[in-house]
Amino acid sequence: MRRKLVVGNWKMHGSRAGNAELLAALVGAQPYGADVAVCVPGVFVGETATQLTGSAVAWGAQDVSAHAQGAYTGEVSASMLAEFGCRYVIVGHSERRQYHAESDELVAAKAESALAGGITPIVCVGETLEERDGARTEAVVTRQLLAVTARLGARTSEIVLAYEPVWAIGTGRTATPEQAQAVHAVLRAQLAAACASGAQMRILYGGSVKGDNARLLFAMPDIDGGLIGGASLKAAEFIAICRAAS
Ligand code: PGA
């Protein structure tokens, strides 16, 4: 039985005072019947670690360098994140693929560098509306995941996968539980072919998950939790989603 995981992706939101309030609310609402984490902007990782240490809420970052160290101005390595206790790092979010031209290969390299630093990469895949309308959903997510499994081999078992249809992110247009499940099943089969423990791996759904639609999504057989953007910025809403996963 896979334990559900709910991860907040704060994106480029937050402030020191606001974060302290939000994190205090999340700690105050524990215990959760699911694993819970927040992926915060890099500059807030240290304070987040201080506030969450000893709680049931894990933390992480939203991006990581593909390199271990060196002359890469502006980048942050996995070992640096690990020093601050990050358990997770999001890699290949569609906003990074779109606005920072991250290729499938770069995403795979980042996943590998996260693992090398002892951090679990949450690898995001997902199709655009144009790709869905062109019946290319399966081909796109399969290609995106293949780059990662080809690079990681047996270590694929150590990642968390997130299916986030681009057309559902921040739009209020959630995939139906059936639409999401159909893609998750495809991804599950691909994971199972890539590594022995594919059946035990967690595949999260992301894209306009809210307190009122989370339960039905999480009830689907291959949906093991969520990657939550906008709704993770509001304590009550995020806590409701975490409860829906319990
Ligand atoms: P959303 O974002 O929940 O605001 O749609 C999800 C994500 O981008 O991870």
Tab-separated table of C-alpha atoms and ligand atoms in Angstrom:
chain	number	residue	atom	x	y	z
A	1	MET	CA	0.000	0.000	0.000
A	2	ARG	CA	1.501	3.318	-1.066
A	3	ARG	CA	1.315	6.049	1.549
A	4	LYS	CA	-0.046	9.243	0.054
A	5	LEU	CA	2.130	12.326	-0.298
A	6	VAL	CA	0.931	15.928	-0.541
A	7	VAL	CA	3.511	18.525	-1.554
A	8	GLY	CA	2.982	22.274	-1.604
A	9	ASN	CA	4.742	24.117	-4.415
A	10	TRP	CA	4.862	27.725	-3.282
A	11	LYS	CA	6.386	28.843	-6.606
A	12	MET	CA	7.675	32.443	-6.326
A	13	HIS	CA	5.370	33.426	-3.484
A	14	GLY	CA	5.896	34.128	0.179
A	15	SER	CA	7.561	36.458	2.634
A	16	ARG	CA	9.390	35.742	5.883
A	17	ALA	CA	6.444	36.838	8.019
A	18	GLY	CA	3.812	35.152	5.869
A	19	ASN	CA	5.774	31.910	5.675
A	20	ALA	CA	6.162	31.755	9.454
A	21	GLU	CA	2.411	32.035	9.843
A	22	LEU	CA	1.627	29.442	7.183
A	23	LEU	CA	4.188	26.942	8.499
A	24	ALA	CA	2.964	27.391	12.075
A	25	ALA	CA	-0.544	26.524	10.911
A	26	LEU	CA	0.693	23.393	9.109
A	27	VAL	CA	2.620	22.244	12.159
A	28	GLY	CA	-0.366	23.012	14.375
A	29	ALA	CA	-2.637	20.808	12.265
A	30	GLN	CA	-0.464	17.678	12.533
A	31	PRO	CA	-0.576	14.731	12.726
A	32	TYR	CA	-1.553	13.970	9.144
A	33	GLY	CA	-2.511	10.570	7.838
A	34	ALA	CA	-0.319	11.198	4.803
A	35	ASP	CA	3.199	12.466	4.152
A	36	VAL	CA	3.212	16.254	3.817
A	37	ALA	CA	5.905	18.567	2.477
A	38	VAL	CA	6.386	22.108	1.237
A	39	CYS	CA	8.753	23.116	-1.568
A	40	VAL	CA	9.693	26.723	-0.949
A	41	PRO	CA	11.732	29.364	-2.805
A	42	GLY	CA	15.442	28.664	-2.284
A	43	VAL	CA	16.074	31.739	-0.196
A	44	PHE	CA	13.538	30.545	2.384
A	45	VAL	CA	14.857	26.987	2.762
A	46	GLY	CA	16.982	27.762	5.822
A	47	GLU	CA	14.221	29.415	7.838
A	48	THR	CA	11.739	26.762	6.741
A	49	ALA	CA	14.118	24.079	8.004
A	50	THR	CA	14.432	25.821	11.353
A	51	GLN	CA	10.684	26.091	11.724
A	52	LEU	CA	9.802	22.567	10.575
A	53	THR	CA	12.570	20.564	12.236
A	54	GLY	CA	10.994	18.086	14.607
A	55	SER	CA	7.580	18.330	12.912
A	56	ALA	CA	5.838	15.879	10.618
A	57	VAL	CA	6.073	18.325	7.700
A	58	ALA	CA	9.049	17.855	5.388
A	59	TRP	CA	10.511	20.562	3.177
A	60	GLY	CA	12.298	20.975	-0.080
A	61	ALA	CA	13.187	23.240	-2.977
A	62	GLN	CA	11.748	23.883	-6.429
A	63	ASP	CA	14.839	23.427	-8.565
A	64	VAL	CA	18.406	22.151	-8.318
A	65	SER	CA	21.521	22.424	-10.431
A	66	ALA	CA	22.514	19.496	-12.620
A	67	HIS	CA	26.081	20.109	-11.422
A	68	ALA	CA	27.583	19.093	-8.093
A	69	GLN	CA	29.559	22.345	-7.696
A	70	GLY	CA	31.534	24.869	-9.673
A	71	ALA	CA	31.360	28.100	-11.631
A	72	TYR	CA	27.596	28.162	-12.214
A	73	THR	CA	26.500	31.609	-11.086
A	74	GLY	CA	23.035	31.646	-9.582
A	75	GLU	CA	22.684	27.902	-9.204
A	76	VAL	CA	22.183	25.856	-6.046
A	77	SER	CA	23.493	22.304	-5.699
A	78	ALA	CA	21.797	19.282	-4.210
A	79	SER	CA	24.412	19.023	-1.461
A	80	MET	CA	23.635	22.609	-0.421
A	81	LEU	CA	19.936	21.781	-0.193
A	82	ALA	CA	20.756	18.601	1.702
A	83	GLU	CA	22.724	20.601	4.262
A	84	PHE	CA	19.478	22.370	5.069
A	85	GLY	CA	17.579	19.134	5.441
A	86	CYS	CA	15.637	19.231	2.171
A	87	ARG	CA	13.964	15.882	1.572
A	88	TYR	CA	12.542	16.769	-1.834
A	89	VAL	CA	13.258	18.934	-4.827
A	90	ILE	CA	10.899	19.536	-7.723
A	91	VAL	CA	12.556	19.042	-11.104
A	92	GLY	CA	11.147	19.600	-14.559
A	93	HIS	CA	8.150	21.664	-13.519
A	94	SER	CA	6.409	22.866	-16.678
A	95	GLU	CA	7.175	26.481	-15.739
A	96	ARG	CA	10.881	25.672	-15.819
A	97	ARG	CA	10.534	23.710	-19.042
A	98	GLN	CA	8.624	26.621	-20.589
A	99	TYR	CA	10.336	29.746	-19.209
A	100	HIS	CA	13.837	28.360	-18.785
A	101	ALA	CA	13.876	26.058	-21.792
A	102	GLU	CA	14.684	22.990	-19.690
A	103	SER	CA	14.976	19.952	-21.939
A	104	ASP	CA	14.036	16.393	-21.051
A	105	GLU	CA	17.761	15.621	-20.807
A	106	LEU	CA	18.455	18.504	-18.433
A	107	VAL	CA	15.526	17.442	-16.248
A	108	ALA	CA	16.955	13.923	-16.124
A	109	ALA	CA	20.389	15.290	-15.208
A	110	LYS	CA	18.841	17.334	-12.406
A	111	ALA	CA	17.007	14.286	-11.093
A	112	GLU	CA	20.297	12.402	-11.074
A	113	SER	CA	22.110	15.201	-9.284
A	114	ALA	CA	19.351	15.385	-6.649
A	115	LEU	CA	19.713	11.661	-5.953
A	116	ALA	CA	23.489	11.995	-5.785
A	117	GLY	CA	22.977	14.638	-3.101
A	118	GLY	CA	20.581	12.439	-1.139
A	119	ILE	CA	17.416	14.302	-2.083
A	120	THR	CA	14.287	12.807	-3.620
A	121	PRO	CA	13.488	14.479	-6.937
A	122	ILE	CA	9.814	15.071	-7.681
A	123	VAL	CA	9.949	14.758	-11.453
A	124	CYS	CA	7.145	16.581	-13.273
A	125	VAL	CA	5.719	15.557	-16.622
A	126	GLY	CA	2.664	16.812	-18.464
A	127	GLU	CA	1.219	17.827	-21.802
A	128	THR	CA	0.030	21.198	-23.072
A	129	LEU	CA	-3.543	21.750	-24.197
A	130	GLU	CA	-2.426	21.687	-27.812
A	131	GLU	CA	-0.744	18.334	-27.273
A	132	ARG	CA	-3.837	16.930	-25.543
A	133	ASP	CA	-6.107	18.174	-28.314
A	134	GLY	CA	-3.753	16.574	-30.803
A	135	ALA	CA	-4.059	13.230	-28.972
A	136	ARG	CA	-0.373	13.373	-28.065
A	137	THR	CA	-0.708	13.218	-24.256
A	138	GLU	CA	0.624	9.698	-23.918
A	139	ALA	CA	3.481	10.258	-26.348
A	140	VAL	CA	4.570	13.440	-24.567
A	141	VAL	CA	4.544	12.168	-20.980
A	142	THR	CA	6.131	8.893	-22.045
A	143	ARG	CA	8.952	10.746	-23.791
A	144	GLN	CA	9.492	13.015	-20.783
A	145	LEU	CA	9.652	10.078	-18.375
A	146	LEU	CA	11.813	7.984	-20.695
A	147	ALA	CA	14.604	10.563	-20.547
A	148	VAL	CA	14.632	10.105	-16.767
A	149	THR	CA	14.384	6.309	-16.634
A	150	ALA	CA	17.085	5.973	-19.302
A	151	ARG	CA	19.428	8.076	-17.226
A	152	LEU	CA	18.587	6.692	-13.781
A	153	GLY	CA	18.099	3.024	-14.591
A	154	ALA	CA	17.346	1.072	-11.402
A	155	ARG	CA	17.559	4.286	-9.368
A	156	THR	CA	14.290	5.346	-10.996
A	157	SER	CA	12.698	3.631	-8.002
A	158	GLU	CA	13.947	6.475	-5.776
A	159	ILE	CA	12.048	9.291	-7.470
A	160	VAL	CA	8.541	10.615	-6.982
A	161	LEU	CA	6.747	11.251	-10.247
A	162	ALA	CA	4.199	14.044	-10.722
A	163	TYR	CA	1.739	14.244	-13.582
A	164	GLU	CA	0.794	17.858	-14.139
A	165	PRO	CA	-1.159	18.637	-17.293
A	166	VAL	CA	0.001	22.127	-18.262
A	167	TRP	CA	-3.545	23.164	-19.135
A	168	ALA	CA	-4.671	22.454	-15.572
A	169	ILE	CA	-1.938	24.403	-13.763
A	170	GLY	CA	-3.191	27.601	-12.182
A	171	THR	CA	-6.196	27.648	-14.483
A	172	GLY	CA	-8.890	26.305	-12.187
A	173	ARG	CA	-9.450	23.628	-14.836
A	174	THR	CA	-8.616	20.360	-13.076
A	175	ALA	CA	-8.271	17.126	-14.967
A	176	THR	CA	-11.179	14.873	-14.067
A	177	PRO	CA	-10.206	11.980	-11.807
A	178	GLU	CA	-10.728	9.655	-14.800
A	179	GLN	CA	-8.559	11.762	-17.122
A	180	ALA	CA	-5.782	11.897	-14.533
A	181	GLN	CA	-6.068	8.193	-13.698
A	182	ALA	CA	-5.767	7.235	-17.362
A	183	VAL	CA	-2.419	9.011	-17.638
A	184	HIS	CA	-1.235	7.753	-14.251
A	185	ALA	CA	-1.905	4.194	-15.377
A	186	VAL	CA	0.269	4.738	-18.440
A	187	LEU	CA	3.038	6.207	-16.298
A	188	ARG	CA	2.712	3.366	-13.764
A	189	ALA	CA	3.208	0.794	-16.503
A	190	GLN	CA	6.231	2.669	-17.757
A	191	LEU	CA	7.741	2.806	-14.260
A	192	ALA	CA	7.080	-0.891	-13.753
A	193	ALA	CA	8.916	-1.646	-16.999
A	194	ALA	CA	11.825	0.581	-15.958
A	195	CYS	CA	12.435	-0.726	-12.451
A	196	ALA	CA	11.378	-3.572	-10.197
A	197	SER	CA	9.498	-1.411	-7.693
A	198	GLY	CA	7.360	0.579	-10.122
A	199	ALA	CA	4.202	-0.656	-8.437
A	200	GLN	CA	5.327	0.829	-5.107
A	201	MET	CA	6.350	4.227	-6.445
A	202	ARG	CA	4.322	7.345	-5.831
A	203	ILE	CA	2.770	9.258	-8.697
A	204	LEU	CA	1.289	12.624	-7.701
A	205	TYR	CA	-1.302	14.594	-9.613
A	206	GLY	CA	-0.945	18.366	-9.913
A	207	GLY	CA	-3.056	21.059	-11.527
A	208	SER	CA	-5.765	23.073	-9.752
A	209	VAL	CA	-6.129	20.618	-6.871
A	210	LYS	CA	-8.344	22.191	-4.188
A	211	GLY	CA	-9.907	21.138	-0.925
A	212	ASP	CA	-13.125	20.235	-2.692
A	213	ASN	CA	-11.756	18.117	-5.554
A	214	ALA	CA	-8.818	16.419	-3.843
A	215	ARG	CA	-10.705	13.492	-2.359
A	216	LEU	CA	-12.022	12.165	-5.663
A	217	LEU	CA	-8.642	12.545	-7.341
A	218	PHE	CA	-6.835	10.795	-4.492
A	219	ALA	CA	-9.368	7.958	-4.562
A	220	MET	CA	-8.154	6.847	-7.997
A	221	PRO	CA	-6.037	3.689	-7.936
A	222	ASP	CA	-2.838	5.188	-9.350
A	223	ILE	CA	-3.012	8.676	-7.826
A	224	ASP	CA	-0.842	8.732	-4.736
A	225	GLY	CA	-1.249	12.328	-3.653
A	226	GLY	CA	-0.825	15.787	-5.082
A	227	LEU	CA	1.537	18.564	-6.029
A	228	ILE	CA	-0.317	21.674	-4.965
A	229	GLY	CA	0.392	25.191	-6.238
A	230	GLY	CA	-2.032	28.017	-5.466
A	231	ALA	CA	-3.964	26.130	-2.805
A	232	SER	CA	-0.768	25.447	-0.839
A	233	LEU	CA	-0.465	29.146	-0.012
A	234	LYS	CA	-3.634	29.128	2.074
A	235	ALA	CA	-3.277	27.165	5.301
A	236	ALA	CA	-6.882	26.008	5.632
A	237	GLU	CA	-7.086	24.942	1.988
A	238	PHE	CA	-3.796	23.081	2.042
A	239	ILE	CA	-4.655	21.356	5.316
A	240	ALA	CA	-7.996	20.290	3.821
A	241	ILE	CA	-6.128	18.715	0.885
A	242	CYS	CA	-3.755	16.936	3.270
A	243	ARG	CA	-6.756	15.584	5.180
A	244	ALA	CA	-8.308	14.390	1.936
A	245	ALA	CA	-5.202	12.271	1.417
A	246	SER	CA	-5.496	10.677	4.846
B	1	PGA	P1	-1.807	24.789	-9.187
B	1	PGA	O1	-0.260	24.478	-9.528
B	1	PGA	O2	-2.193	23.886	-8.049
B	1	PGA	O3	-1.814	26.242	-8.788
B	1	PGA	O4	-2.585	24.520	-10.420
B	1	PGA	C1	0.249	23.174	-9.452
B	1	PGA	C2	1.707	23.195	-9.798
B	1	PGA	O5	2.108	23.963	-10.670
B	1	PGA	O6	2.502	22.447	-9.202
